[in-house]
mmCIF file of C-alpha atoms in Angstrom:
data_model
loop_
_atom_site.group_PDB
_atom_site.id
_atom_site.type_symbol
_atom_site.label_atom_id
_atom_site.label_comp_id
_atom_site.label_asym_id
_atom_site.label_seq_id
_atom_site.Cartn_x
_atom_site.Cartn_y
_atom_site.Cartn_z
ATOM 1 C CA UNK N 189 -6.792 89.307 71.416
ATOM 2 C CA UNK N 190 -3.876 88.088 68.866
ATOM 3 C CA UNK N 191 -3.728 84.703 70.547
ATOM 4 C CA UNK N 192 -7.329 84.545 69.355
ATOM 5 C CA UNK N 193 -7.252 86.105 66.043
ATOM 6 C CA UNK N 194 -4.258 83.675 64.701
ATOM 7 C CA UNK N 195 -6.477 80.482 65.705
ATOM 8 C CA UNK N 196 -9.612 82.338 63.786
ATOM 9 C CA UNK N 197 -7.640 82.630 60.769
ATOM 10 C CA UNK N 198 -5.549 79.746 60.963
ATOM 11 C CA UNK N 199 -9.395 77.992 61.026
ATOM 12 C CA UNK N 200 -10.727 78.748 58.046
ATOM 13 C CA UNK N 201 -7.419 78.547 56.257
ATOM 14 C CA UNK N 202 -6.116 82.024 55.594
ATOM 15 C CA UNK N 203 -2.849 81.733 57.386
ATOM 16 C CA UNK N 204 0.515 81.487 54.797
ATOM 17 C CA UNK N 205 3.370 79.325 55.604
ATOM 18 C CA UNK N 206 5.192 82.343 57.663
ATOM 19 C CA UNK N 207 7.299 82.420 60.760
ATOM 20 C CA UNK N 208 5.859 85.269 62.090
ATOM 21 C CA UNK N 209 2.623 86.644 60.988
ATOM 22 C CA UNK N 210 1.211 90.004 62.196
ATOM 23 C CA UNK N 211 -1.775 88.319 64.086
ATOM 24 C CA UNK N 212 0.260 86.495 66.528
ATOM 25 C CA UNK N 213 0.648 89.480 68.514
ATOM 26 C CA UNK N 214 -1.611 90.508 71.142
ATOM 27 C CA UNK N 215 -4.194 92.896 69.736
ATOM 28 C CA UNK N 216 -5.925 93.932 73.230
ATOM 29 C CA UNK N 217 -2.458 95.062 74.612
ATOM 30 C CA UNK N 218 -1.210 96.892 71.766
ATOM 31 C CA UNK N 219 -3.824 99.478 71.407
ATOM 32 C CA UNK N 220 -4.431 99.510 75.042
ATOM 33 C CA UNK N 221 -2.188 102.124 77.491
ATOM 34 C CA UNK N 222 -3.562 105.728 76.920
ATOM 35 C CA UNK N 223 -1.415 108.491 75.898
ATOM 36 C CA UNK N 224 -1.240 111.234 78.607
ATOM 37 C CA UNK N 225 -2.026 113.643 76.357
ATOM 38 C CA UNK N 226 -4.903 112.036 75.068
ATOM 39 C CA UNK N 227 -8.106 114.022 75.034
ATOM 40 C CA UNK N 228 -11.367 112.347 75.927
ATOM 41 C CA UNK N 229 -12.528 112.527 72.651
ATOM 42 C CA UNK N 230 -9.194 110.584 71.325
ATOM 43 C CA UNK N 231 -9.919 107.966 74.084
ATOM 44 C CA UNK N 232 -13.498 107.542 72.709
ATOM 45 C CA UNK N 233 -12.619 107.235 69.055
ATOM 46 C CA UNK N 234 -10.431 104.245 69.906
ATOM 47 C CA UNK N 235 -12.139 102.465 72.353
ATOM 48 C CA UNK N 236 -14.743 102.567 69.540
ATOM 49 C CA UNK N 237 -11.705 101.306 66.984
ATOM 50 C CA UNK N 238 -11.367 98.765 69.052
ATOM 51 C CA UNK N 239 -14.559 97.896 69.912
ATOM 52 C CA UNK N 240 -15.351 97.337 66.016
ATOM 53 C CA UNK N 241 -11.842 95.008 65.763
ATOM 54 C CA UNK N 242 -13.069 93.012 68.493
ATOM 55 C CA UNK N 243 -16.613 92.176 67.060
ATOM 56 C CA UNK N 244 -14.785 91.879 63.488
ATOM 57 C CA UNK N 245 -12.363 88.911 65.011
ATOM 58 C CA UNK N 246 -15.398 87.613 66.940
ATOM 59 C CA UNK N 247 -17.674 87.205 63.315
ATOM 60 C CA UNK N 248 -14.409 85.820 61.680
ATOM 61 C CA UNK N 249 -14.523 83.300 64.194
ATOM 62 C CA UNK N 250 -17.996 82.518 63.391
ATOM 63 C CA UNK N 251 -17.349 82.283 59.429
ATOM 64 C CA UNK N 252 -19.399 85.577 59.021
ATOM 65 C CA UNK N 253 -16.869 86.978 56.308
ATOM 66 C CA UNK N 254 -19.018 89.649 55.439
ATOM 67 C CA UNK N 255 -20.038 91.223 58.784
ATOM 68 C CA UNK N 256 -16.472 91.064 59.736
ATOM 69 C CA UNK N 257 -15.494 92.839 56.370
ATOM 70 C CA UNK N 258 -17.993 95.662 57.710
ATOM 71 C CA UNK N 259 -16.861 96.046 61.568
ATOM 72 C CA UNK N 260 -13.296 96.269 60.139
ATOM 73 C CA UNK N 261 -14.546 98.886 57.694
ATOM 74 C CA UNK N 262 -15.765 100.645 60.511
ATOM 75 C CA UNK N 263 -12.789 100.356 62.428
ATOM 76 C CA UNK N 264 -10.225 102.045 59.598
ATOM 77 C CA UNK N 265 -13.101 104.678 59.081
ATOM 78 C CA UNK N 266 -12.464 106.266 62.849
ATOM 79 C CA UNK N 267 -8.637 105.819 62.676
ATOM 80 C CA UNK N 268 -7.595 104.974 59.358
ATOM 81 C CA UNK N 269 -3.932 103.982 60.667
ATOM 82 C CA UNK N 270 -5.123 100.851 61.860
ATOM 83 C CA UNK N 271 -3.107 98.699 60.306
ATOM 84 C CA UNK N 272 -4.585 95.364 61.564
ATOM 85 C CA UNK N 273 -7.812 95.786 60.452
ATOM 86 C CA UNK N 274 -7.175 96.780 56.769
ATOM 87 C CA UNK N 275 -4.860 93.109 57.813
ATOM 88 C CA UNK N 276 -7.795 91.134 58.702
ATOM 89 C CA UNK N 277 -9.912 92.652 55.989
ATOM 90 C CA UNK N 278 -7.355 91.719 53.231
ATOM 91 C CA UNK N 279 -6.920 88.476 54.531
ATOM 92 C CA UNK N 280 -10.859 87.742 54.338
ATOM 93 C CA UNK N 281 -10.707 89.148 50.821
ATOM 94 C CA UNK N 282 -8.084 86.938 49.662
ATOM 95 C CA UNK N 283 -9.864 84.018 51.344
ATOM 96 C CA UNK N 284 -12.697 84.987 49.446
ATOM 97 C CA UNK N 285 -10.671 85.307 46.121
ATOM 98 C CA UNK N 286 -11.672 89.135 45.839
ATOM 99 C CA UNK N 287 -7.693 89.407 45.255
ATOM 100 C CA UNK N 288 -7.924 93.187 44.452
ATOM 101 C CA UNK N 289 -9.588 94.324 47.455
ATOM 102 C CA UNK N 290 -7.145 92.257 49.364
ATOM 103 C CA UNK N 291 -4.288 93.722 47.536
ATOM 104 C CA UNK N 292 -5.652 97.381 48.395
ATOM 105 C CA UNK N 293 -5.969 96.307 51.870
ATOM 106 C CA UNK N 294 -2.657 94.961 52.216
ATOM 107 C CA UNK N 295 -1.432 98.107 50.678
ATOM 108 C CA UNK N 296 -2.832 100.174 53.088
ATOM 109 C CA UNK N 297 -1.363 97.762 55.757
ATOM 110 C CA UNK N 298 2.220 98.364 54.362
ATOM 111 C CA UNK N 299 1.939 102.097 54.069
ATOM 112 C CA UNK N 300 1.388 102.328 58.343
ATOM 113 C CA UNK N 301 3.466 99.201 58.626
ATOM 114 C CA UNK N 302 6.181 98.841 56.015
ATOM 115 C CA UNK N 303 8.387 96.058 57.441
ATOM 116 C CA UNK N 304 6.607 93.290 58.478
ATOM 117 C CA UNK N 305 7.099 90.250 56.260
ATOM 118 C CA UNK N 306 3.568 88.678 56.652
ATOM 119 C CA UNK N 307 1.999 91.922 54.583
ATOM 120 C CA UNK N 308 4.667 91.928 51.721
ATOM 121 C CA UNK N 309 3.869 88.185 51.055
ATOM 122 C CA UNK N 310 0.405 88.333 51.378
ATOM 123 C CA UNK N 311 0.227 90.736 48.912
ATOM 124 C CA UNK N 312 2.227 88.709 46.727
ATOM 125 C CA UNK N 313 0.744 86.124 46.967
ATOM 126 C CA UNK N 314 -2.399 87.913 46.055
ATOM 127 C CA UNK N 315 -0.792 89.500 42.589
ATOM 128 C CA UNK N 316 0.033 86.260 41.884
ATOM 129 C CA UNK N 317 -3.300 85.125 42.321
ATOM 130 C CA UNK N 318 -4.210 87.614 39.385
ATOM 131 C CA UNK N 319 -1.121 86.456 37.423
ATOM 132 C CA UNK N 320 0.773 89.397 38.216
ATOM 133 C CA UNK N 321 4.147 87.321 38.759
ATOM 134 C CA UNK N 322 6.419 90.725 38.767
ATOM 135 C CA UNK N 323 4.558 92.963 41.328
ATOM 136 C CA UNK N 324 4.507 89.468 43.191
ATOM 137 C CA UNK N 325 8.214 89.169 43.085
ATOM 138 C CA UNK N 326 9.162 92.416 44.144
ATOM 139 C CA UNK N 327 6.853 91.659 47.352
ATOM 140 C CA UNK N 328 8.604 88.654 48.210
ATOM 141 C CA UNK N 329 11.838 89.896 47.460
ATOM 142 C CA UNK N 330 11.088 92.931 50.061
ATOM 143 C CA UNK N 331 9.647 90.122 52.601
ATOM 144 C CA UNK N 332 13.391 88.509 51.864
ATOM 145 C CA UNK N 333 14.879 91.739 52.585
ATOM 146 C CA UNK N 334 12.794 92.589 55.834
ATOM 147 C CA UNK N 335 13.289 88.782 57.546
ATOM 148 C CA UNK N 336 15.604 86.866 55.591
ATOM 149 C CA UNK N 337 15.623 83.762 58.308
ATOM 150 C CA UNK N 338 12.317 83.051 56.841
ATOM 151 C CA UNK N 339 11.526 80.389 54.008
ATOM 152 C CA UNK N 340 8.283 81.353 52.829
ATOM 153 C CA UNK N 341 9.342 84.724 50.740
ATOM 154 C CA UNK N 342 11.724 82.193 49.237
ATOM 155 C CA UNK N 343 9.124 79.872 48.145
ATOM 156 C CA UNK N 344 6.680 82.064 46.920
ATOM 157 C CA UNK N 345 9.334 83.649 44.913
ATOM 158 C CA UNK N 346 10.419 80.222 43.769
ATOM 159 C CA UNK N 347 6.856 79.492 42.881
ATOM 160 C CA UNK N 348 6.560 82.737 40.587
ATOM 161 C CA UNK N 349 10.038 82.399 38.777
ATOM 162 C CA UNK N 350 8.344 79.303 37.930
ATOM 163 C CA UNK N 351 5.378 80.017 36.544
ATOM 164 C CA UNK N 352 7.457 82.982 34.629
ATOM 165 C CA UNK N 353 9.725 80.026 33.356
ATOM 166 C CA UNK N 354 13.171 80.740 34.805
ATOM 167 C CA UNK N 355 13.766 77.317 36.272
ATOM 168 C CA UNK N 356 17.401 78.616 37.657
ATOM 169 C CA UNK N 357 16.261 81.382 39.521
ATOM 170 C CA UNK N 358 13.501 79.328 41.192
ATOM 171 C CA UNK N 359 15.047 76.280 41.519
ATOM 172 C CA UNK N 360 17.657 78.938 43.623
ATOM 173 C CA UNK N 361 15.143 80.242 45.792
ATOM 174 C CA UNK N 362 13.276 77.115 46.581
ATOM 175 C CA UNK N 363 16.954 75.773 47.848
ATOM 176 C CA UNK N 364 17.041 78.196 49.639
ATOM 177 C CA UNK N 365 12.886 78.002 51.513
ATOM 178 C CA UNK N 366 13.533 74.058 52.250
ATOM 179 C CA UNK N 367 17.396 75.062 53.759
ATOM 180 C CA UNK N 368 15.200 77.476 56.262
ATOM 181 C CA UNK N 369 12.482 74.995 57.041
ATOM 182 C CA UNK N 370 12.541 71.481 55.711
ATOM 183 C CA UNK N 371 9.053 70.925 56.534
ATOM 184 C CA UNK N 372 8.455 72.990 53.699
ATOM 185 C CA UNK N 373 6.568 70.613 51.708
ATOM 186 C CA UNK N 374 4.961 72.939 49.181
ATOM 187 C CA UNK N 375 8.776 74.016 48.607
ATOM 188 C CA UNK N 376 9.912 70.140 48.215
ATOM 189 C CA UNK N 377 6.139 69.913 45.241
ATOM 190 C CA UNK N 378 7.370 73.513 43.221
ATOM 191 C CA UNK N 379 11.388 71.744 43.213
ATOM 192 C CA UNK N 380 9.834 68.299 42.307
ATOM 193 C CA UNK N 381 7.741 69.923 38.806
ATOM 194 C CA UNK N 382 10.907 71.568 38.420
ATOM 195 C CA UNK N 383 12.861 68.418 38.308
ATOM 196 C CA UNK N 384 10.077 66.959 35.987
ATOM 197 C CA UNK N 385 10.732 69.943 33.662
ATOM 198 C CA UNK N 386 14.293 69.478 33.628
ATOM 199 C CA UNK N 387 13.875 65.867 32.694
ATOM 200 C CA UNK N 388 15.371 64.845 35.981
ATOM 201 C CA UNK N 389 12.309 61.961 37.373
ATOM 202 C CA UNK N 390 14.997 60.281 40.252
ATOM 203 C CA UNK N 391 15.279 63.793 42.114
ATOM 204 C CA UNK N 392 11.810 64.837 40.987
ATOM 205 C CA UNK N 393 10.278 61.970 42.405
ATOM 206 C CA UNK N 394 12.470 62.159 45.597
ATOM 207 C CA UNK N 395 11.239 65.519 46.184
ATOM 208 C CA UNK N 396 7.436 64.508 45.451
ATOM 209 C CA UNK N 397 7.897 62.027 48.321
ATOM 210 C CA UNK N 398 9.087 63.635 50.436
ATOM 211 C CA UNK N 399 6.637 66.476 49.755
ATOM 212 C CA UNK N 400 3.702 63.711 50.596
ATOM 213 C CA UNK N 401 5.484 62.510 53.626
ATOM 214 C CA UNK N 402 5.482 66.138 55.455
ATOM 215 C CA UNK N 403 1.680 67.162 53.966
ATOM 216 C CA UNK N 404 0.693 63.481 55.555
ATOM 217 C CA UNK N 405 2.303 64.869 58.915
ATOM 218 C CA UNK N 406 -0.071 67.973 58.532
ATOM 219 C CA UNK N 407 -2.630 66.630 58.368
ATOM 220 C CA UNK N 408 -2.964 68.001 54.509
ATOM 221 C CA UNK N 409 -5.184 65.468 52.289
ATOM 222 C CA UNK N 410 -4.940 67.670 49.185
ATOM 223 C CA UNK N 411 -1.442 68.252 49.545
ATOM 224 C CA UNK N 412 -0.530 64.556 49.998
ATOM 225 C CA UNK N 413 -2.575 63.491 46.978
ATOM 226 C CA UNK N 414 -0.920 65.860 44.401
ATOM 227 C CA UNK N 415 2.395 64.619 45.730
ATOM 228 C CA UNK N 416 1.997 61.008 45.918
ATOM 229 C CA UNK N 417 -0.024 61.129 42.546
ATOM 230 C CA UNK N 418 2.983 63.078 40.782
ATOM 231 C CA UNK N 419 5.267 60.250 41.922
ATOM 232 C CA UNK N 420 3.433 57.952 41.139
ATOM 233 C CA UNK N 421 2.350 59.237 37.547
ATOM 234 C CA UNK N 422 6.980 59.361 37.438
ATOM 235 C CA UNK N 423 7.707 55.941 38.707
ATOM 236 C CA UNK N 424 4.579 54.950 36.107
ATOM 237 C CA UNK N 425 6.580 56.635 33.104
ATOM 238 C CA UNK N 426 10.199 55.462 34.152
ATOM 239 C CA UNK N 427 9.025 51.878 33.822
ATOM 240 C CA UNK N 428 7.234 52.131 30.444
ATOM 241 C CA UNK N 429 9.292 50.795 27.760
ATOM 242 C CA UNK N 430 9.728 53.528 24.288
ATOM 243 C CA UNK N 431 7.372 52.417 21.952
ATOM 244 C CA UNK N 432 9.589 52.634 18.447
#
């Protein structure tokens, strides 16, 4: 059922830029050998769990946000350990923008499953959201800690040192995202404004490009624009004589 659920969230744009999120695995399977010493009445409550999962992913897939919200409400009601669906429920509310029901979600998600990456960035990504940069950092730096192969916590971090104005630590960690996966091109946009900021245009506008090149590659119209336009607003300045 994972194989499914990834493609349902990648589709209506949930997914983060992560190596290896939590719904990649294969929900049917993980729930599904029987403990021996499971009583009938255990085996009921989480064939019923399951049951509600299933029809949540199903009315994700059809864009029904808020009937999925319920059947994975009703899931974590019967066994409240279920991780993935406070998971799928948090990622729904941060879709939705409802950042601090995602961040509760999430939170529940990373008390029954504390090291997995995916959860510690989504939640940071979601205090962020809310402007929360240092509850946000500490998230990514955990999701460094837990799979440190892995650009994204890198990037977000990057993104937040920014936005808190310490250029050298982001400019750090967003060397470090595009050395992991230089098809990072949200990485190569945060370096290039960066660069702007640090009056450098030549490697600003080198990083904008390139930025453009890899959103064109994926298919990312929105991405490409804000690149290409911030290069072109550069190259547009560098050739403007001073006016004294």
């Amino acid at each position: 059922m994972f194989s499914r659920a990834i493609a349902f969230i990648a589709a209506i744009g949930i997914v983060l830029t992560v190596n290896k999120p939590v719904i990649s695995q294969n929900h049917s399977e993980h729930h599904s050998v029987p403990s021996p010493s499971e009583t009938s009445a255990e085996r009921e409550s989480s064939r019923l769990t399951e049951s509600h999962v299933n029809e949540g992913l199903t009315k994700l897939h059809q864009k029904n946000y808020s009937g999925a919200i319920e059947s994975f409400g009703k899931a974590v009601e019967i066994q409240p350990s279920h991780y993935l669906a406070f998971t799928y429920r948090a990622d729904i509310h941060r879709l939705l923008k409802n950042y601090q029901a995602a961040i509760d979600d999430y939170t529940k998600a990373i008390e029954f499953n504390p090291a997995h990456s995916y959860l510690r960035n989504s939640r940071g990504v979601s205090y962020a959201a809310l402007g929360d940069y240092q509850n946000a950092i500490e998230d990514y730096t955990q999701a460094i800690s837990i799979y440190p192969e892995e650009g994204a916590g890198y990037r977000h971090r990057g993104a937040a040192y920014y936005q808190l104005g310490e250029n050298e630590k982001a400019m750090a960690d967003l060397n470090s995202a595009i050395s992991r996966n230089q098809k990072d091109a949200e990485a190569y946009t945060i370096r290039g404004e960066i660069y702007t900021n640090l009056k450098n245009p030549d490697l600003a506008i080198a990083d904008y490009q390139q930025a453009a090149k890899l959103f064109l590659t994926q298919s990312n119209r929105e991405g490409y624009t804000k690149a290409i336009n911030l290069a072109k607003s550069l190259q547009q300045q560098s050739i403007v004589p001073d006016s004294k």
